[in-house]
Coordinates of C-alpha atoms in Angstrom, one line a residue:
Chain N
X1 CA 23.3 17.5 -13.7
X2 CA 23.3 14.2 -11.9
X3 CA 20.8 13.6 -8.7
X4 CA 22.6 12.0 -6.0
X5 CA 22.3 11.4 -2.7
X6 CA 26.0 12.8 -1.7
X7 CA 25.0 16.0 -3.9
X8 CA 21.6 16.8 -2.5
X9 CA 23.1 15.9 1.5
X10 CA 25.9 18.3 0.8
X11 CA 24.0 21.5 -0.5
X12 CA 21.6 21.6 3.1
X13 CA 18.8 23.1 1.3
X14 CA 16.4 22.3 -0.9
X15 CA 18.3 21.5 -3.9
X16 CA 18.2 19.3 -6.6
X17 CA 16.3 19.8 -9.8
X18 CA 16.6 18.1 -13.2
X19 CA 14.3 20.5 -15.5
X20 CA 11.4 17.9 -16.7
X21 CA 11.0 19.5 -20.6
X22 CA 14.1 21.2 -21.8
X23 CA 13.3 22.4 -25.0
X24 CA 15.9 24.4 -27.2
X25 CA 20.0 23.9 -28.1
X26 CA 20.9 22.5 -24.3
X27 CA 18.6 19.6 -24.8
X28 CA 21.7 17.9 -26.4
X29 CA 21.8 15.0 -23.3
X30 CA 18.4 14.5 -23.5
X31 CA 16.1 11.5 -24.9
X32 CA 13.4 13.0 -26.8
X33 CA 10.3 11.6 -26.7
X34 CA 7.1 13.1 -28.9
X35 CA 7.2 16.7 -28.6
X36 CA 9.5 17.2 -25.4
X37 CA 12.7 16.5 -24.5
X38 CA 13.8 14.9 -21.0
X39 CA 16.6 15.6 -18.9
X40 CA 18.2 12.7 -17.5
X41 CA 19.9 11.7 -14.0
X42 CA 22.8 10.3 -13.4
X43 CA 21.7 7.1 -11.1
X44 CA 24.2 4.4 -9.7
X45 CA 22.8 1.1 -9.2
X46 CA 24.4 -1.3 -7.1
X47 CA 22.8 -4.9 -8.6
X48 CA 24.0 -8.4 -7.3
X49 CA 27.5 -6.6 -5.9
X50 CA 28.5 -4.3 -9.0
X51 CA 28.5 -1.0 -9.2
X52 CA 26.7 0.3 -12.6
X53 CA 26.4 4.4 -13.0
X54 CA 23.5 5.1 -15.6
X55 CA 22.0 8.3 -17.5
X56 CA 18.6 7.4 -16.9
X57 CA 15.6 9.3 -18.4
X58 CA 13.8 10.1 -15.0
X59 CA 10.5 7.8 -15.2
X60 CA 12.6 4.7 -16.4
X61 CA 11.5 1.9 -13.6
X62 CA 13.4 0.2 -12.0
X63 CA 12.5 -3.2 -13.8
X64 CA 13.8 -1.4 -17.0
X65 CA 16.9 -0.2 -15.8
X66 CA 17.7 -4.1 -14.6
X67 CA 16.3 -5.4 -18.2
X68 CA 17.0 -2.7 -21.2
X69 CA 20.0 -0.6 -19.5
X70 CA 21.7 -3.7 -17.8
X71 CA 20.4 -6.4 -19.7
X72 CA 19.7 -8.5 -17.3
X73 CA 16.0 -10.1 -18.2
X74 CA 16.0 -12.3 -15.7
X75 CA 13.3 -9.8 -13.9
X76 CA 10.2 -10.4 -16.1
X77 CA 7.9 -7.8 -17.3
X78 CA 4.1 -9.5 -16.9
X79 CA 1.4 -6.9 -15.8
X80 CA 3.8 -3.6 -15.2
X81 CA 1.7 -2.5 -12.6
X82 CA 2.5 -4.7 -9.5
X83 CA -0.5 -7.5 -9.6
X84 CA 1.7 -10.2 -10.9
X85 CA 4.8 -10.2 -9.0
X86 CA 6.9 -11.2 -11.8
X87 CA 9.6 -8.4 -12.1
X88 CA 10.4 -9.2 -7.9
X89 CA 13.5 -8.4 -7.0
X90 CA 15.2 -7.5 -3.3
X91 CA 15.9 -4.5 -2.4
X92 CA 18.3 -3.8 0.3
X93 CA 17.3 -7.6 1.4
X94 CA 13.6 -7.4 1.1
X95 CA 11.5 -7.6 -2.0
X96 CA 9.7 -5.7 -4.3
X97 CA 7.8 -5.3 -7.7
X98 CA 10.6 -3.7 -9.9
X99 CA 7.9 -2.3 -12.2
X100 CA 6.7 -0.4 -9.3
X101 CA 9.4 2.1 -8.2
X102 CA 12.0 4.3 -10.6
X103 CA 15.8 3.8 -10.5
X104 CA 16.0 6.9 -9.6
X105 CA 14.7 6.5 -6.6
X106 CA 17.6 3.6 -5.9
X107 CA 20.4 5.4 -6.1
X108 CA 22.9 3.5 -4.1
X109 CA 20.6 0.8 -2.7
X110 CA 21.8 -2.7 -3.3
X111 CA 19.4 -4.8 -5.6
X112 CA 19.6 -8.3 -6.2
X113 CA 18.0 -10.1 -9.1
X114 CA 17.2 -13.9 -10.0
X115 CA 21.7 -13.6 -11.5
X116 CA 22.5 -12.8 -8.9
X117 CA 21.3 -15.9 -6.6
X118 CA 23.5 -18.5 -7.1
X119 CA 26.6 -19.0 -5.9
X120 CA 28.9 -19.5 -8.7
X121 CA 27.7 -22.6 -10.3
X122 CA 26.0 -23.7 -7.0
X123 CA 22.7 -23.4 -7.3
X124 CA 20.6 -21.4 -4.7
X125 CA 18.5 -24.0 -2.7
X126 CA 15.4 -21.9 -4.2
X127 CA 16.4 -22.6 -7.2
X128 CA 17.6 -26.0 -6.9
X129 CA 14.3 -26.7 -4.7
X130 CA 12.3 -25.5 -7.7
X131 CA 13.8 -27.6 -10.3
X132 CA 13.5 -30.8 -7.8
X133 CA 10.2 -30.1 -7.4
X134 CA 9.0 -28.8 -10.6
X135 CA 7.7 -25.6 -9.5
X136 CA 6.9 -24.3 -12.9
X137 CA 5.6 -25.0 -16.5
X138 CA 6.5 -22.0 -18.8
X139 CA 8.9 -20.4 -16.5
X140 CA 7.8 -16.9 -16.8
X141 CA 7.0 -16.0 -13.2
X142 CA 9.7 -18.3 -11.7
X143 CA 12.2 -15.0 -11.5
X144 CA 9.9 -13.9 -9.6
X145 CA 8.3 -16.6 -7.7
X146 CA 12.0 -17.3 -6.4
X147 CA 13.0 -13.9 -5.7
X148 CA 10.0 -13.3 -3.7
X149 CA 10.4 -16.5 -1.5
X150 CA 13.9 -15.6 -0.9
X151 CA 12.7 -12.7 0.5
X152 CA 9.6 -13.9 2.2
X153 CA 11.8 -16.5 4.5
X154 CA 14.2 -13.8 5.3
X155 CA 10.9 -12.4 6.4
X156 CA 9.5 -15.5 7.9
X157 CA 13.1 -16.3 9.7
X158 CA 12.8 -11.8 11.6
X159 CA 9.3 -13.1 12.8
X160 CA 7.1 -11.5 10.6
X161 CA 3.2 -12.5 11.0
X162 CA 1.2 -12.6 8.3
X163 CA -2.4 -12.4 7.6
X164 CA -3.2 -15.7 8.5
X165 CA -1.1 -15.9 11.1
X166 CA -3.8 -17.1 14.2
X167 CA -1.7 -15.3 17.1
X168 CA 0.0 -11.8 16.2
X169 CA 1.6 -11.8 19.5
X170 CA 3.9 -15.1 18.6
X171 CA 7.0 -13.7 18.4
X172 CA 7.8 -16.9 15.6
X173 CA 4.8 -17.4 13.7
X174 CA 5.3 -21.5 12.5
X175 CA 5.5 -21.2 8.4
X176 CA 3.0 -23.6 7.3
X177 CA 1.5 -24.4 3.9
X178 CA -1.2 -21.7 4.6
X179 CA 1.3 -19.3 5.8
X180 CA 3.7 -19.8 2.6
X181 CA 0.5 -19.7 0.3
X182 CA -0.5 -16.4 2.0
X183 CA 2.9 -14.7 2.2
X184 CA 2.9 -15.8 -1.7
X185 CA 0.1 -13.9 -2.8
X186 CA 1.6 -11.3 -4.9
X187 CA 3.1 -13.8 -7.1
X188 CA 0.4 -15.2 -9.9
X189 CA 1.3 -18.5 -12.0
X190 CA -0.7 -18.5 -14.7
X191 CA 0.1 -22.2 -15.3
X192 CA -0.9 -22.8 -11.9
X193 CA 2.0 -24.5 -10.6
X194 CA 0.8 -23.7 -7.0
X195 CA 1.0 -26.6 -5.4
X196 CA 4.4 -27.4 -6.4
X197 CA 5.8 -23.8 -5.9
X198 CA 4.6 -24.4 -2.7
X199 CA 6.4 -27.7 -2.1
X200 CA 9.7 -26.2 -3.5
X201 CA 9.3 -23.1 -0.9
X202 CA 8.6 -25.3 1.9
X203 CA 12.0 -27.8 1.3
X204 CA 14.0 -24.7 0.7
X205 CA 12.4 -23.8 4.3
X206 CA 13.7 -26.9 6.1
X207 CA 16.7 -26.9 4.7
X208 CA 17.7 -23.5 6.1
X209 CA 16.2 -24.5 9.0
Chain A
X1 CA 4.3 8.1 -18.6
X2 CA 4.6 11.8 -19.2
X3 CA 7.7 14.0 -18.0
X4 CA 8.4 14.8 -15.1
X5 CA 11.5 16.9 -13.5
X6 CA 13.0 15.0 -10.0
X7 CA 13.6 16.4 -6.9
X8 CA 15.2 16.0 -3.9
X9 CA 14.8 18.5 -1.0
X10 CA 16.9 18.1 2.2
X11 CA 14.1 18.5 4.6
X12 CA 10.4 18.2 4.8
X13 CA 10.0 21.7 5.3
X14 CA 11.5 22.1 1.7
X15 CA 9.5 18.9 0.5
X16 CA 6.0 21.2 1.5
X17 CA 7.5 24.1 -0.4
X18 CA 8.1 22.3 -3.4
X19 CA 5.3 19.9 -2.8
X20 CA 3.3 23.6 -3.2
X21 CA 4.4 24.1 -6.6
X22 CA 1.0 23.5 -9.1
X23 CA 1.3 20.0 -11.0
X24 CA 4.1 19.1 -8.2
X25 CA 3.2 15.6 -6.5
X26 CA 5.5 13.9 -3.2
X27 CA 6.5 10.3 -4.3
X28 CA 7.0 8.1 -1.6
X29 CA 6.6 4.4 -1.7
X30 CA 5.6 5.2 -5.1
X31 CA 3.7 2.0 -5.4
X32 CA 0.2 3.7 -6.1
X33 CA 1.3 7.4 -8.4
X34 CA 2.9 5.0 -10.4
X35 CA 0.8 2.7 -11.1
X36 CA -1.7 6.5 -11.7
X37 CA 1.6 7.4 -13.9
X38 CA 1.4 4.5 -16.4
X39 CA -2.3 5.4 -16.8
X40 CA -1.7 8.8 -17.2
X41 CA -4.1 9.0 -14.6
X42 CA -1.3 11.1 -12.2
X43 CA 0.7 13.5 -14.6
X44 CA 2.4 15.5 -12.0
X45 CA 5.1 18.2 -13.5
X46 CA 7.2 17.5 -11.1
X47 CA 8.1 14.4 -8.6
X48 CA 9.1 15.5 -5.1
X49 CA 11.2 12.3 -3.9
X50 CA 10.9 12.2 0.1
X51 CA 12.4 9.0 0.7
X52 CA 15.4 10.2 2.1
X53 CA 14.1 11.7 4.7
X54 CA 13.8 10.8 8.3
X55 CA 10.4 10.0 9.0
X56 CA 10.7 6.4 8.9
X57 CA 10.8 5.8 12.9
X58 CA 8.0 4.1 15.2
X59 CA 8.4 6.1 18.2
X60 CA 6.0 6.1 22.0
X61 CA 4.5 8.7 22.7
X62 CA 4.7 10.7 26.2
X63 CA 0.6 9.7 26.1
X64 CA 1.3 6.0 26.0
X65 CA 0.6 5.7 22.2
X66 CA 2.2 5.2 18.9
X67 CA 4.1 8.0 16.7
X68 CA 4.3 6.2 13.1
X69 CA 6.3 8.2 10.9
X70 CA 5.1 8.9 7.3
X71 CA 8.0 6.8 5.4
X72 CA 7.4 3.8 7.8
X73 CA 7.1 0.9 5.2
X74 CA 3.5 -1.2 6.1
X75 CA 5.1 -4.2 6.4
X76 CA 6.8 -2.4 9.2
X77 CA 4.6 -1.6 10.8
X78 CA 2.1 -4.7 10.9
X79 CA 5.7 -6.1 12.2
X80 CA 6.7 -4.0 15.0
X81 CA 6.0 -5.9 17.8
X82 CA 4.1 -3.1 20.0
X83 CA 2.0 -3.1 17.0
X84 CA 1.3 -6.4 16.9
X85 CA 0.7 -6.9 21.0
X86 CA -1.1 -3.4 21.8
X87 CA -2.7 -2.5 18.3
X88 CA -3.9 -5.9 16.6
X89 CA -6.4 -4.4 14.8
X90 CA -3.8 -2.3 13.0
X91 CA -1.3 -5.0 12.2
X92 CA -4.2 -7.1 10.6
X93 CA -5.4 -4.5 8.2
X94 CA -1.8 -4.0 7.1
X95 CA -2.0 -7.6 6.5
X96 CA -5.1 -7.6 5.0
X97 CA -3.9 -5.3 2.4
X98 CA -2.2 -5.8 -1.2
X99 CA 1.0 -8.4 -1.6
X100 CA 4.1 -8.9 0.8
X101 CA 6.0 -6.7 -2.0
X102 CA 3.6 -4.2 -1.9
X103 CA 3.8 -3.6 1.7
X104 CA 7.6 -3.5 1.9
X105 CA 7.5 -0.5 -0.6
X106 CA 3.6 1.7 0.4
X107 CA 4.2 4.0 2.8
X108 CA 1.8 4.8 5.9
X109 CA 1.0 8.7 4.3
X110 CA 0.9 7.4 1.0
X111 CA -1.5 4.4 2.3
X112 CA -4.3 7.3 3.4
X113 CA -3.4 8.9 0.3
X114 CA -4.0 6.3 -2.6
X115 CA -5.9 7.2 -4.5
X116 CA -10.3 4.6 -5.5
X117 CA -9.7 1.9 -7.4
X118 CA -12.7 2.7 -9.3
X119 CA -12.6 1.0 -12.8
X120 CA -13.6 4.5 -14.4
X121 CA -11.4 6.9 -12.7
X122 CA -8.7 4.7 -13.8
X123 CA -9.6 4.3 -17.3
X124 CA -8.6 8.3 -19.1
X125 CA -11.2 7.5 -21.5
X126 CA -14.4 7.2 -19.6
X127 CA -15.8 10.8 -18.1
X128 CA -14.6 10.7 -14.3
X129 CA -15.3 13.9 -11.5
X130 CA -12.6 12.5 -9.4
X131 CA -10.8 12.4 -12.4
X132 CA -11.5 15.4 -14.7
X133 CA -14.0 17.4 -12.7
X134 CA -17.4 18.3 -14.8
X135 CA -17.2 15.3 -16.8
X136 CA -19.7 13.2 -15.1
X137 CA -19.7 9.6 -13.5
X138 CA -19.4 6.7 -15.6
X139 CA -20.1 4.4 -12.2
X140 CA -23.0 5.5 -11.3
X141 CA -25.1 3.7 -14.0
X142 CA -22.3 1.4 -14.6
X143 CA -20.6 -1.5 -13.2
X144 CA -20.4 -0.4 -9.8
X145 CA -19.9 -3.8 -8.0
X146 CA -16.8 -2.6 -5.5
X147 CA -18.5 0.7 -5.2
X148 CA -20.0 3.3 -2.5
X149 CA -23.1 2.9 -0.6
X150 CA -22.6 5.6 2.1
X151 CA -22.3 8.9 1.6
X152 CA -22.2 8.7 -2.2
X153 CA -23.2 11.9 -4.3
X154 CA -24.5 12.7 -7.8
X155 CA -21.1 13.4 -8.8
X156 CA -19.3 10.5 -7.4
X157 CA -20.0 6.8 -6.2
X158 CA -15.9 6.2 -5.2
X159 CA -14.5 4.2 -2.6
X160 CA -11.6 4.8 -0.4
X161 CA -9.6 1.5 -0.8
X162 CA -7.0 1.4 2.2
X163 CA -7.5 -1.2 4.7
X164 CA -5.0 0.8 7.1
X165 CA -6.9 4.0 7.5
X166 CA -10.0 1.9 8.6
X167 CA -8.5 0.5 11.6
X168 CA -6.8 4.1 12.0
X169 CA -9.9 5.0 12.1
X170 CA -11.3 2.6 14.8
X171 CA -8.1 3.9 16.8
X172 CA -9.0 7.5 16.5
X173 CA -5.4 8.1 15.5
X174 CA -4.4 11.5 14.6
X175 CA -2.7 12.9 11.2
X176 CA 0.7 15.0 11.9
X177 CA 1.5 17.5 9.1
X178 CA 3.6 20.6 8.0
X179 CA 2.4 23.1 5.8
X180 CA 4.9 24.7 3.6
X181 CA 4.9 27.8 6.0
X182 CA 6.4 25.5 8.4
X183 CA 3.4 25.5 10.6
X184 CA 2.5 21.8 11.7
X185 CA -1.0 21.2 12.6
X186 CA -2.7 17.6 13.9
X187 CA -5.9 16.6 12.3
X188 CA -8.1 13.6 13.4
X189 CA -8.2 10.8 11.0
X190 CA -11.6 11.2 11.3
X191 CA -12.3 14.6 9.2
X192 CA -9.0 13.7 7.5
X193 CA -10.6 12.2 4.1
X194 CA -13.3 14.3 3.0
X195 CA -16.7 12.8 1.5
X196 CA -17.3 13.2 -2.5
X197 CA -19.8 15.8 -2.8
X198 CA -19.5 18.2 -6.2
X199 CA -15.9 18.0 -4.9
X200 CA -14.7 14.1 -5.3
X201 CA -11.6 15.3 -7.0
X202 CA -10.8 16.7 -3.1
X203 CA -10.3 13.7 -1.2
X204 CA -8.6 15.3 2.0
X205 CA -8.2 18.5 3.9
X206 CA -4.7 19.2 3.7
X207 CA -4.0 22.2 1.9
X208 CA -1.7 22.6 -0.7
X209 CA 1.6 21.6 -0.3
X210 CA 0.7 20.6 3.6
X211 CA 2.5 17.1 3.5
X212 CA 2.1 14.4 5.8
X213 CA 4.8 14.0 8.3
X214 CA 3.4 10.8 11.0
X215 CA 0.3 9.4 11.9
X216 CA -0.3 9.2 16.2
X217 CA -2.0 6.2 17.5
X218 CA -3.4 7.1 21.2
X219 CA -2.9 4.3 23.9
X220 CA -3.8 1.0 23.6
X221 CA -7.5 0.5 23.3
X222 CA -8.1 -3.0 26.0
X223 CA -10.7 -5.4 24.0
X224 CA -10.8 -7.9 21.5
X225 CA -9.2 -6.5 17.6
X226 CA -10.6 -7.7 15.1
X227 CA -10.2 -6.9 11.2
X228 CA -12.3 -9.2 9.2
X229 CA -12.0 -8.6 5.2
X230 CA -14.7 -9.5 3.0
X231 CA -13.0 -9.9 -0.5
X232 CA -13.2 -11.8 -4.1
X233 CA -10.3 -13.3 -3.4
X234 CA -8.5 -15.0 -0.1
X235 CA -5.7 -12.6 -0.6
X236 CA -4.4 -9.6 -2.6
X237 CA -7.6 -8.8 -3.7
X238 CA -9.1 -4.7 -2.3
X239 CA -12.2 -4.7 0.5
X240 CA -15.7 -5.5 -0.5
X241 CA -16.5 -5.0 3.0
X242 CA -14.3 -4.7 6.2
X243 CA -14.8 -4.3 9.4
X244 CA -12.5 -3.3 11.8
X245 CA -14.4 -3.9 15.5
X246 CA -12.2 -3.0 19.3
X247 CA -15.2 -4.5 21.2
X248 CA -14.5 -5.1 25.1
X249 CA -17.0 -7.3 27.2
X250 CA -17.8 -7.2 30.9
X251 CA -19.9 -9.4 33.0
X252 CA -21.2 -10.9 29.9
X253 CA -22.5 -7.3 28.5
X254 CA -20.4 -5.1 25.6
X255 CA -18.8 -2.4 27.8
X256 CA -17.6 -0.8 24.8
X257 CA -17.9 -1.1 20.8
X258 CA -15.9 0.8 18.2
X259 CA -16.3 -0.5 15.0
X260 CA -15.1 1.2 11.4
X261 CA -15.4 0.2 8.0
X262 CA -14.1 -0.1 4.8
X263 CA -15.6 -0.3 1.1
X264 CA -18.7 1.2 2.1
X265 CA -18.0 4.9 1.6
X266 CA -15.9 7.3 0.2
X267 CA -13.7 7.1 3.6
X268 CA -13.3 5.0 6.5
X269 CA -17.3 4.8 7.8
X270 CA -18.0 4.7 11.7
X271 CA -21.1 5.8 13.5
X272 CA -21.3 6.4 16.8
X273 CA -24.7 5.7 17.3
X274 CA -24.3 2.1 16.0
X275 CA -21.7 1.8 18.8
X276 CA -23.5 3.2 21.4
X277 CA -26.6 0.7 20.3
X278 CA -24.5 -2.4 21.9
X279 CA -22.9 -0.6 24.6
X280 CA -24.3 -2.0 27.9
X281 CA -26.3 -5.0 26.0
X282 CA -25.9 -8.2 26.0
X283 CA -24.8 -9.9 22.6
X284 CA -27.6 -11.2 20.3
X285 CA -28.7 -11.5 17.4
X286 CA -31.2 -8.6 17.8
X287 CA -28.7 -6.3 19.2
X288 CA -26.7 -6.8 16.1
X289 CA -28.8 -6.0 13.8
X290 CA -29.9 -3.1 15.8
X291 CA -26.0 -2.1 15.5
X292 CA -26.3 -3.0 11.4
X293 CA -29.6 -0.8 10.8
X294 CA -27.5 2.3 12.6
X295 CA -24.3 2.0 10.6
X296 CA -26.8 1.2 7.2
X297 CA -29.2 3.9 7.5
X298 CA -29.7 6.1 4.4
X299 CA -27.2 3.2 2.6
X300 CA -27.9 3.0 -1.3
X301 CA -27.3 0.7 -3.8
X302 CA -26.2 1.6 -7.6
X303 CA -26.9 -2.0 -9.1
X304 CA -24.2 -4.0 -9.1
X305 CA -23.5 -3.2 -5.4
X306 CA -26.8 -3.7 -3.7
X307 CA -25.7 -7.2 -2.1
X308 CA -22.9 -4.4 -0.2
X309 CA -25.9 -3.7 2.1
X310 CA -26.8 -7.4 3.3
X311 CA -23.3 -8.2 2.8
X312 CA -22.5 -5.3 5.7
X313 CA -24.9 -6.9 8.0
X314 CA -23.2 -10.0 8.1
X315 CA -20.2 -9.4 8.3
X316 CA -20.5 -7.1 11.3
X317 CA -23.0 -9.9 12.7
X318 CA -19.9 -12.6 12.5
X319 CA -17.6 -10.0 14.0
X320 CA -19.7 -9.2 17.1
X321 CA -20.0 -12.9 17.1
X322 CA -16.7 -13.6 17.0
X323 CA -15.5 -10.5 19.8
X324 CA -18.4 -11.9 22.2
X325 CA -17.8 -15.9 21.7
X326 CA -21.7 -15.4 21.3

């Protein structure tokens, strides 16, 4: 029985249940795992503009619905619990750790990845800022690092203050080096790349601005 | 991960019913009961999924206030520009707290709910009260650096670990919630989170199933905000200490002083009589630490965390500092 938004909306009530441990003969679309068997949901995942409907056991992330049902590994798997910001992706515009959340939570909600940047063969200036300015050594985080800065100048650009921002009632807050290294934080680079990360965020910057 | 069934209900009436069910658990932002999920720290039976509902809204109130509603990302609300001109305190804890990714996702019942970030009651092989009630307290004689040194018990040394619910707590905002029964009731965020005692695996007073519907702020408090974050890091990193201070001056004297803090206790920690201490004085050094011995008295260290008790004078030293330009 799939989980959707349409179906729950339409019952009015309570609704929507997916038994958690099916045991027995009707287990047959089920994923069995140790001694029980799961349910799945039907989820449909809208990711950089296509539509993708999924049978999804229920506690599958969202990060392994992009990389193991969709195969698309740009997302990275580093810490799987949020610290190191390298499964980022943005959803509905704004980003988030993938590992984080379930796909089932997503239904319907557009998610773009580090694919689904580009423009064609045109780079995005993130990405084409990164590569001028070297803004990585192994790569690993990059996905990440890029996905989250799209998403933290779309921030930036609506006004949002951050931390270090000296005057919370400035409707614009000015996105220096402090504020970019602030607004960064949940993105870790192991080979410390900082300081060019940085320098790659900040010409991507002035050249939207 | 262990299974789970998913549900949706249509309204958050039918969210506290189901929410009612033993071994059910309301995901929200998620971005905490997952993290518990991996772990196997959280094995909830079933997942109530709430994020369809309409409680994301930042509404006034016919008071002058603030109505937040519980699916109101942080991010949101640090961003929301009454926030940010009439509550400063509040958008700088939001801040203060976890990534930018974070934020877009936790939610502001789910941010008083997390759950302490307590090394043991994270790791399912160590005994943990909070965890697995009866089994004892691996902290307490332990490495307890980020732990409690107010209000602790012999059953548990936890911190609460939101920076939000401090300044909440400054604010005196108020906790809106329905109970499956469809009865609401508003409870004061402060006798909201409940202290450890032979109970640490009770960390609040709602009932069961009673689910968190919006937090109220009351009208703007006039004064100098100020959240100042004591951490091991610059950023991304939980509270060692925080302070979150709404201090007003007059003619050179402290008309008024609320002050709350985080990392010290097993909820947001404010004492009146430390506020009342600089009310009417004029700021010094000696009236500070008059104000630090109130808010430290019957503090305890475990070890690791004794430097939390000088560390807690400071800092609330360089706040009043800062609020009085003294």
């Amino acid at each position: 029985m799939p989980v959707g938004r349409r179906a729950v909306l339409g019952t009015g009530t309570a609704a929507v249940f997916i038994a958690g441990v099916a045991p027995g003969p009707d287990a047959a679309a089920g994923e069995t795992r140790g001694e029980a068997t799961v349910a799945t949901v039907t989820v449909e995942l809208h990711v950089n503009g296509a539509s993708h409907r999924l049978t999804l056991d229920p506690r599958t992330t969202l990060l392994d619905a992009l990389r193991e049902h969709l195969a698309l590994t740009g997302s990275k798997k580093g810490c799987d619990h949020g610290q190191c910001g390298a499964c980022t992706v943005l959803l509905d515009g704004r980003r988030i750790n993938a590992c984080l959340t379930l796909a089932v939570l997503h239904d319907g909600q557009p998610v773009t990845t580090i694919e689904g940047l580009a423009d064609g063969e045109t780079l995005h200036p993130l990405q084409a800022a990164f590569i001028e300015h070297d803004g990585f050594q192994c790569g690993y985080c990059t996905s990440g690092q890029i996905c989250s800065a799209a998403g933290m100048l779309e921030e930036s650009r609506a006004g949002m203050p951050s931390f270090v921002t000296a005057d919370l009632a400035e409707p614009q807050p000015p996105l220096t080096d402090d504020e970019i290294r602030e607004r960064m934080s949940g993105n870790i680079c192991r080979c410390a790349a900082y300081p060019n990360i940085v320098a790659a965020i900040r010409k991507a910057a002035e050249i939207r601005a | 991960m262990k299974p789970f069934a998913f549900e949706r209900p249509a309204s958050v009436m039918d969210a506290a019913i189901a929410a009612a069910v033993p071994g059910a658990s309301i995901i929200a932002g998620g971005t905490n009961l997952l993290d518990l999920m991996k772990l196997q720290v959280e094995t909830p039976s079933r997942l109530i999924d709430i994020n369809r509902l309409a409680l994301d809204r930042i509404e006034p109130t016919p008071e002058g206030g603030l109505r937040i509603g519980t699916l109101v990302r942080n991010s949101d609300i640090a961003a929301d520009i009454r926030v940010r001109q009439h509550y400063g305190v509040l958008s700088r804890a939001l801040l203060a707290g976890a990534s930018a990714q974070v934020r877009n996702k936790a939610t502001t019942g789910g941010n008083l709910l997390q759950r302490t970030r307590c090394y043991y009651f994270y790791d399912i092989s160590k005994p943990c009260n909070k965890r697995r009630p009866g089994s004892g307290c691996a902290a307490i004689g332990g490495f307890n650096r980020i732990h409690a040194i107010l209000g602790t018990s012999q059953s548990c040394i936890a911190t609460h670990p939101s920076d939000m619910a401090v300044a909440m707590r400054v604010l005196d905002a108020v906790v809106e919630t329905i109970k499956p029964d469809g009865s609401k009731r508003a409870i004061a965020i402060a006798g909201f989170h409940r202290l450890p005692g032979s109970t640490p695996q009770v960390e609040t007073v709602l009932e069961r199933g009673e689910t968190i519907i919006a937090v109220r702020l009351p009208p703007p408090l006039p004064g100098v905000h100020i959240y100042r974050k004591v951490r091991d890091r610059a950023s991304f990193a939980f509270a060692l200490v925080s302070v979150a201070a709404v201090i007003q001056m007059a003619g050179g004297r402290i008309q008024s002083a609320r002050l709350a803090f985080g990392g010290l206790a097993h909820k947001p920690w404010r004492v009146p009589a430390a506020e009342q201490t600089l009310e009417g004085e004029a700021p010094s050094p000696a009236v500070f630490q008059a104000a630090a011995d109130a808010v430290l008295a019957g503090a305890k260290g475990f070890g690791s965390n004794d430097f939390k008790i000088p560390l807690t004078r400071r800092t609330l030293h360089a706040v009043m500092a800062q609020a009085t330009h003294s």
